[in-house]
Each structure stands twice: as C-alpha cells, then as structure tokens.
C-alpha cells in the first residue's frame, strides 16, 4: 500500500467504505508512518483485518545494517520479491541526509562506480522508493517534515530511467497531507539522460536536479561514462541551459576526481568554460575506491588546486567522504558484505 496515492487507496477500499476511510489510511501510511497495519488505530478492526488478509504494507525489511566509525549507516533492505537495495543515512551536526536508491542495480556503467558492476535488475516502484525514506526515518527517530532532513536519490540506479516512479515518489514525499517534505530538501541525480531531463522539467512537482559530470570534454566523458555516446555533452549542457530553475534553485554538477585522469588544472579550467553562465554549483568528490575499480583517489593537493580554480568563477565544494569503511560512500553501493561485519540481520 505504501506507494499508493489517495485516489488509489479509495479504489482499493471500494465504494463500500466511506470516503474518509481512504484519507485515514493515507494519513496512517505517510504522516504517521506506521510500521504495520495493526498500528492504524483510526481504522475499524474489521477493516484492518480485511486489509491484512489481502494486502501488504509494502515497507522494506532489514537484511543487514553496517555502522561506520564516522556515524554513517548503510542499510541493505530486502524488498517483497527478495531483491535487495541499499540506503545510507549520513548524520551531521544540525542535519541528516538519507541517500536512497531508485533501481536495483544500475544500467549506466560508469567506469568508476561499484554499482555499475551489478548491471540492472529492475526499477523500483514508487512505494519502494518512499519506503526507504520511511524505514530509515523511523529507525533513527527522524521527522521527514524537519527542514534539517535531506533526501538524495543518489544511491543505486539512474533515477531518470525510472522517472515515472521517481516523480510519483516525490509527490508522495512532498504532499502536505502526507509525508510533508519540502521539494527543496529532495535532490535527484542523473548521469545526463537528456530527453528525460526535459520531461522532468515539465513535472508540476519535482525534486532538485544534480548532474553527474565527471569530465571536461566529450572524449574523456565517453571513456568514463559510456552513456555519453548516446547523450552527448553538448546536448547535456544545452538541456541545462534550458532547464526551468525555480527562484530558489541552482543546478548542481557532481564531479568525481580520478587521479591523473580528470583532475588536472586544465580540466578545472575546461569545467569553468563548460559551465559558464549557468546558475549552478559544483560538488567535487575524490574517488571512493573499491574492488574492481581501476582508478585511484587523487592527491589532496590536486583536489585543492582543482577547487581553487573552479571556485573563482562558480561556487565549488568538496564533498567529504562518508562511510568509506563500510562501502557506503558515493559510488560504493554494491551490496558488498563479505568483508564487513553486520550490526544486525534478519
């Protein structure tokens, strides 16, 4: 049932139930965030029993949890079909960020990302996307309506290749009658699926947009991100220039720095020229290493030099790595568990 909008719940309950019952169920699922139907005390017992016999709440179950020395938590969550996805909680002073998945695996095949080694198993439903947020928030006593909680769809998968479900999940997360988050607190990251960027731009309710850039020239980006062979860099930048930003919004460009590959001063200057006149910021990510990845993490002085060049023209930040010791950092989500000790499991 998690993942259903109000009209779908009304249809589920049928005409034999008064209309307010669907609203009560919607309230229980999203605002009260119940973990099971027995907690829906605003519904008659007979209705709860009927729903239990014919429907699943649809929340993920814990397969394993890993705790980092820096406070990050990586959750391996089991879905109803026994496939698993990962979600990561990154607590910081004054705020928390939950990184969630949009697909089981990923089809994009970025050469510096562990998730790419999995390939794609399937898209997640809107309920499975929302369910990650509800599960992690409940487990950690977080209120989704709190302005200090951020959601980033930067886990497993390419969100824009599952756009219908991503947008439905965003509507559910931002509905004031339900979960009640601000769209300012939800970000979706894409490798640059240009046609879907235009489709996203037309949505009435949409998250903020981040673009995984990772290169300063076409040939370089094709080598690192084969998706560019289909969606060229020039087309991506054109789509960014035409993207209808809201008054409070900037585009975010993410750039994974790879030692002696894309981390030179010349690369930094090309990035500045590439993004000229865009209302944007740049997040730099020093490669998070992992087995099967042939690239190396850049030297700290290279990261500093790159940032210094870019930020003369564009706001530029270095993203602090979180959860590297438990394979929870950006680009490390591959359900890796063989060399880690789980805190708990089912």
XYZ file of C-alpha atoms in Angstrom:
346
model
C 0.000 0.000 0.000
C 2.941 2.342 0.561
C 3.331 3.994 -2.823
C -0.399 4.467 -3.425
C -1.810 7.950 -3.800
C -5.144 8.895 -2.243
C -7.222 8.064 -5.324
C -5.615 4.623 -5.492
C -6.407 3.973 -1.830
C -10.015 4.996 -2.448
C -10.205 2.450 -5.260
C -8.549 -0.192 -3.061
C -11.109 0.258 -0.283
C -14.004 0.319 -2.736
C -17.389 2.057 -2.636
C -18.492 0.072 0.417
C -16.221 2.209 2.607
C -16.941 5.897 3.314
C -14.586 8.285 1.503
C -12.887 9.434 4.700
C -11.513 5.931 5.319
C -9.057 6.318 2.437
C -7.899 9.613 3.932
C -7.434 7.933 7.298
C -5.365 5.173 5.689
C -3.331 7.719 3.710
C -2.677 9.650 6.928
C -1.561 6.480 8.717
C 0.809 5.412 5.931
C 2.510 8.723 5.243
C 2.002 11.217 8.047
C 2.002 8.789 10.984
C 4.330 6.383 9.120
C 3.014 3.206 10.702
C 5.212 0.118 10.511
C 2.259 -2.290 10.209
C -1.499 -2.141 9.791
C -2.124 -3.031 13.414
C -0.927 0.492 14.254
C -3.744 2.038 12.183
C -5.875 2.669 15.264
C -8.057 5.150 13.374
C -9.420 2.290 11.219
C -12.034 -0.215 12.394
C -10.620 -3.576 13.407
C -12.683 -5.381 10.777
C -11.190 -3.223 8.020
C -7.660 -3.709 9.348
C -8.181 -7.467 9.379
C -9.517 -7.403 5.830
C -6.605 -5.306 4.592
C -4.088 -7.555 6.337
C -5.534 -10.605 4.625
C -5.341 -9.171 1.120
C -2.581 -6.547 1.063
C 0.984 -5.939 2.089
C 2.016 -2.658 3.680
C 4.963 -2.681 1.290
C 7.748 -1.418 3.550
C 11.219 -2.920 3.058
C 12.677 -5.301 5.640
C 16.155 -5.129 7.113
C 18.609 -7.598 5.617
C 21.769 -6.115 7.147
C 22.962 -2.871 8.684
C 26.512 -1.596 8.780
C 27.745 1.202 11.035
C 30.730 3.369 10.102
C 33.188 4.889 12.524
C 32.025 8.319 11.286
C 28.365 7.688 12.204
C 27.169 6.759 8.710
C 24.775 3.813 8.498
C 24.378 1.629 5.426
C 21.147 -0.356 5.194
C 20.760 -3.378 2.965
C 16.984 -3.574 2.596
C 15.009 -6.561 1.320
C 12.061 -5.974 -0.972
C 8.945 -8.125 -1.308
C 10.485 -10.148 -4.151
C 13.621 -10.756 -2.030
C 15.786 -8.484 -4.145
C 17.812 -6.009 -2.098
C 18.719 -2.332 -2.369
C 20.818 -0.011 -0.284
C 20.048 3.192 1.582
C 22.529 5.281 3.543
C 21.995 7.615 6.497
C 24.598 10.363 6.857
C 24.069 12.279 10.106
C 25.829 15.608 10.537
C 25.643 18.339 13.184
C 22.387 20.176 12.548
C 21.135 17.986 9.701
C 20.852 14.463 8.317
C 20.861 13.173 4.748
C 19.322 9.919 3.545
C 20.672 8.601 0.238
C 18.179 6.266 -1.418
C 18.097 4.002 -4.467
C 15.807 4.232 -7.499
C 16.685 0.917 -9.195
C 18.015 -2.493 -8.196
C 21.485 -2.137 -9.693
C 22.228 0.357 -12.467
C 22.385 0.186 -16.279
C 24.605 3.220 -16.902
C 28.024 1.529 -16.487
C 30.125 4.434 -15.193
C 33.643 3.040 -15.022
C 34.451 4.416 -11.561
C 31.318 3.138 -9.784
C 30.886 -0.183 -7.977
C 27.115 -0.194 -8.519
C 27.725 -0.293 -12.276
C 29.319 -3.724 -11.883
C 25.902 -5.124 -10.885
C 24.076 -4.175 -14.060
C 20.346 -3.535 -13.843
C 17.918 -5.980 -12.230
C 14.754 -3.850 -12.257
C 13.195 -0.475 -11.496
C 11.897 0.265 -8.031
C 8.240 1.118 -7.555
C 7.239 4.456 -6.074
C 6.386 2.613 -2.866
C 9.835 1.030 -2.697
C 11.433 4.461 -3.127
C 9.247 6.109 -0.476
C 9.577 3.032 1.739
C 13.326 3.560 2.068
C 12.746 7.050 3.439
C 10.040 5.898 5.852
C 12.124 2.951 7.079
C 15.332 4.890 7.715
C 13.475 7.826 9.269
C 11.550 5.554 11.632
C 14.615 3.548 12.629
C 16.531 6.689 13.532
C 13.777 8.834 15.033
C 13.877 11.364 12.180
C 10.905 13.516 11.205
C 10.655 13.883 7.412
C 8.916 17.231 7.906
C 12.021 18.542 9.691
C 13.793 21.084 7.484
C 17.107 19.569 8.546
C 16.413 16.245 6.800
C 17.505 15.906 3.167
C 16.771 13.122 0.686
C 19.121 12.457 -2.224
C 18.316 9.915 -4.941
C 21.979 9.136 -5.476
C 22.077 5.503 -4.399
C 21.710 2.542 -6.722
C 20.348 3.313 -10.158
C 19.793 6.088 -12.696
C 16.657 7.871 -11.412
C 15.682 9.411 -14.749
C 15.437 5.945 -16.300
C 12.716 5.300 -13.715
C 11.222 8.765 -13.915
C 7.530 7.887 -13.578
C 8.097 6.185 -10.233
C 10.593 8.813 -9.072
C 8.061 11.586 -9.728
C 5.265 9.674 -8.023
C 7.511 9.095 -5.009
C 8.349 12.809 -4.967
C 4.635 13.711 -4.955
C 4.053 11.383 -2.017
C 7.050 12.699 -0.093
C 6.082 16.348 -0.612
C 2.298 16.089 -0.121
C 1.373 18.290 2.825
C -1.373 15.821 3.792
C 1.151 13.001 3.915
C 4.904 12.878 4.489
C 5.078 16.646 4.049
C 8.669 17.272 2.942
C 9.720 20.397 1.066
C 10.845 19.827 -2.554
C 13.850 21.964 -1.603
C 15.014 19.009 0.502
C 14.878 16.346 -2.231
C 17.522 16.004 -4.952
C 17.669 13.597 -7.874
C 20.992 12.883 -9.612
C 21.330 11.924 -13.262
C 24.206 10.837 -15.470
C 22.658 13.002 -18.173
C 19.635 11.312 -19.769
C 18.821 14.379 -21.844
C 15.252 13.564 -23.049
C 14.227 12.688 -19.506
C 15.662 15.975 -18.223
C 13.168 17.798 -20.445
C 10.410 15.522 -19.170
C 11.422 16.172 -15.562
C 11.337 19.916 -16.223
C 7.641 19.702 -17.137
C 6.578 17.985 -13.900
C 4.351 20.005 -11.591
C 6.092 18.533 -8.542
C 9.753 17.716 -8.954
C 12.933 17.407 -6.896
C 16.057 19.490 -7.400
C 18.379 18.318 -10.164
C 22.013 17.278 -9.914
C 24.064 16.219 -12.942
C 26.951 13.794 -12.740
C 29.518 15.493 -14.997
C 32.888 13.854 -14.195
C 34.698 15.076 -17.306
C 35.559 18.310 -19.051
C 35.484 17.095 -22.657
C 33.400 14.746 -24.823
C 36.042 12.073 -25.450
C 37.021 11.959 -21.794
C 33.385 11.647 -20.682
C 32.696 8.872 -23.188
C 35.563 6.855 -21.734
C 34.354 7.311 -18.166
C 30.599 7.309 -18.785
C 29.574 5.361 -21.907
C 26.072 6.872 -21.703
C 27.613 9.989 -23.302
C 27.906 8.107 -26.576
C 24.119 8.396 -26.775
C 23.576 11.667 -24.891
C 26.383 13.994 -25.918
C 27.981 16.563 -23.661
C 26.917 19.500 -25.848
C 23.286 18.296 -25.729
C 23.534 17.903 -21.952
C 24.780 21.463 -21.466
C 22.056 22.769 -23.815
C 19.422 20.959 -21.727
C 20.921 22.511 -18.590
C 20.757 25.997 -20.101
C 17.085 25.447 -20.981
C 16.148 23.848 -17.653
C 13.484 25.983 -15.865
C 15.005 26.646 -12.456
C 12.736 27.847 -9.687
C 13.640 31.166 -7.963
C 15.384 29.392 -5.073
C 17.122 26.752 -7.186
C 20.557 26.087 -8.668
C 21.715 23.177 -10.776
C 24.300 21.000 -9.061
C 27.135 19.412 -11.020
C 28.925 16.467 -9.441
C 32.477 15.758 -10.499
C 34.285 12.618 -9.349
C 38.024 13.306 -9.365
C 40.189 10.432 -10.642
C 43.930 10.568 -10.106
C 45.835 11.598 -13.250
C 42.675 11.152 -15.363
C 40.406 14.190 -14.932
C 41.956 16.111 -12.038
C 44.397 18.469 -13.780
C 44.341 22.260 -13.690
C 43.499 22.168 -17.391
C 40.455 20.018 -16.612
C 39.351 22.529 -13.984
C 39.633 25.421 -16.442
C 37.621 23.475 -19.044
C 34.907 22.800 -16.448
C 34.672 26.539 -15.802
C 34.276 27.253 -19.515
C 31.767 24.426 -19.937
C 29.508 25.689 -17.151
C 29.871 29.392 -17.901
C 26.674 31.436 -17.434
C 24.776 28.540 -15.824
C 23.134 29.155 -12.458
C 24.919 26.306 -10.735
C 27.349 24.987 -8.161
C 29.928 22.204 -8.375
C 30.473 19.389 -5.881
C 33.846 17.671 -6.127
C 34.112 14.054 -4.986
C 37.524 12.444 -4.619
C 37.116 8.880 -5.887
C 35.922 6.413 -3.274
C 37.894 3.244 -4.083
C 36.573 -0.288 -4.265
C 37.400 -3.755 -5.600
C 37.134 -3.932 -9.386
C 37.660 -0.184 -9.874
C 40.873 0.532 -11.764
C 41.100 4.226 -10.884
C 42.840 5.801 -7.883
C 41.913 8.558 -5.451
C 43.581 11.890 -6.327
C 46.172 13.502 -4.106
C 44.730 16.071 -1.658
C 46.754 18.862 -3.260
C 45.189 18.082 -6.649
C 41.695 18.306 -5.126
C 42.584 21.655 -3.534
C 44.034 23.038 -6.763
C 41.005 21.934 -8.797
C 38.623 23.522 -6.319
C 40.567 26.775 -6.169
C 40.422 27.180 -9.960
C 36.708 26.405 -10.263
C 35.519 28.472 -7.330
C 36.974 31.653 -8.764
C 34.019 31.530 -11.178
C 31.485 29.049 -9.762
C 30.585 28.044 -6.178
C 32.588 24.853 -5.672
C 32.625 22.489 -2.722
C 34.488 19.307 -1.846
C 32.123 16.614 -0.638
C 33.508 14.956 2.466
C 33.600 11.152 2.076
C 31.232 9.381 4.447
C 31.166 5.683 5.312
C 34.112 4.536 3.193
C 34.943 1.840 5.744
C 31.529 0.187 5.194
C 31.263 0.766 1.424
C 28.618 3.443 1.944
C 30.330 6.347 0.171
C 29.363 7.734 -3.226
C 29.913 5.122 -5.935
C 30.476 2.267 -3.482
C 26.983 0.761 -3.204
C 27.195 -2.796 -4.494
C 25.630 -4.801 -1.670
C 29.199 -5.603 -0.542
C 29.089 -7.506 2.719
C 31.609 -10.352 2.570
C 34.389 -8.415 4.309
C 32.190 -6.456 6.710
C 30.515 -7.346 9.980
C 26.817 -6.569 10.056
C 25.334 -4.928 13.119
C 22.079 -6.806 12.689
C 20.345 -9.033 10.173
C 17.150 -10.917 9.591
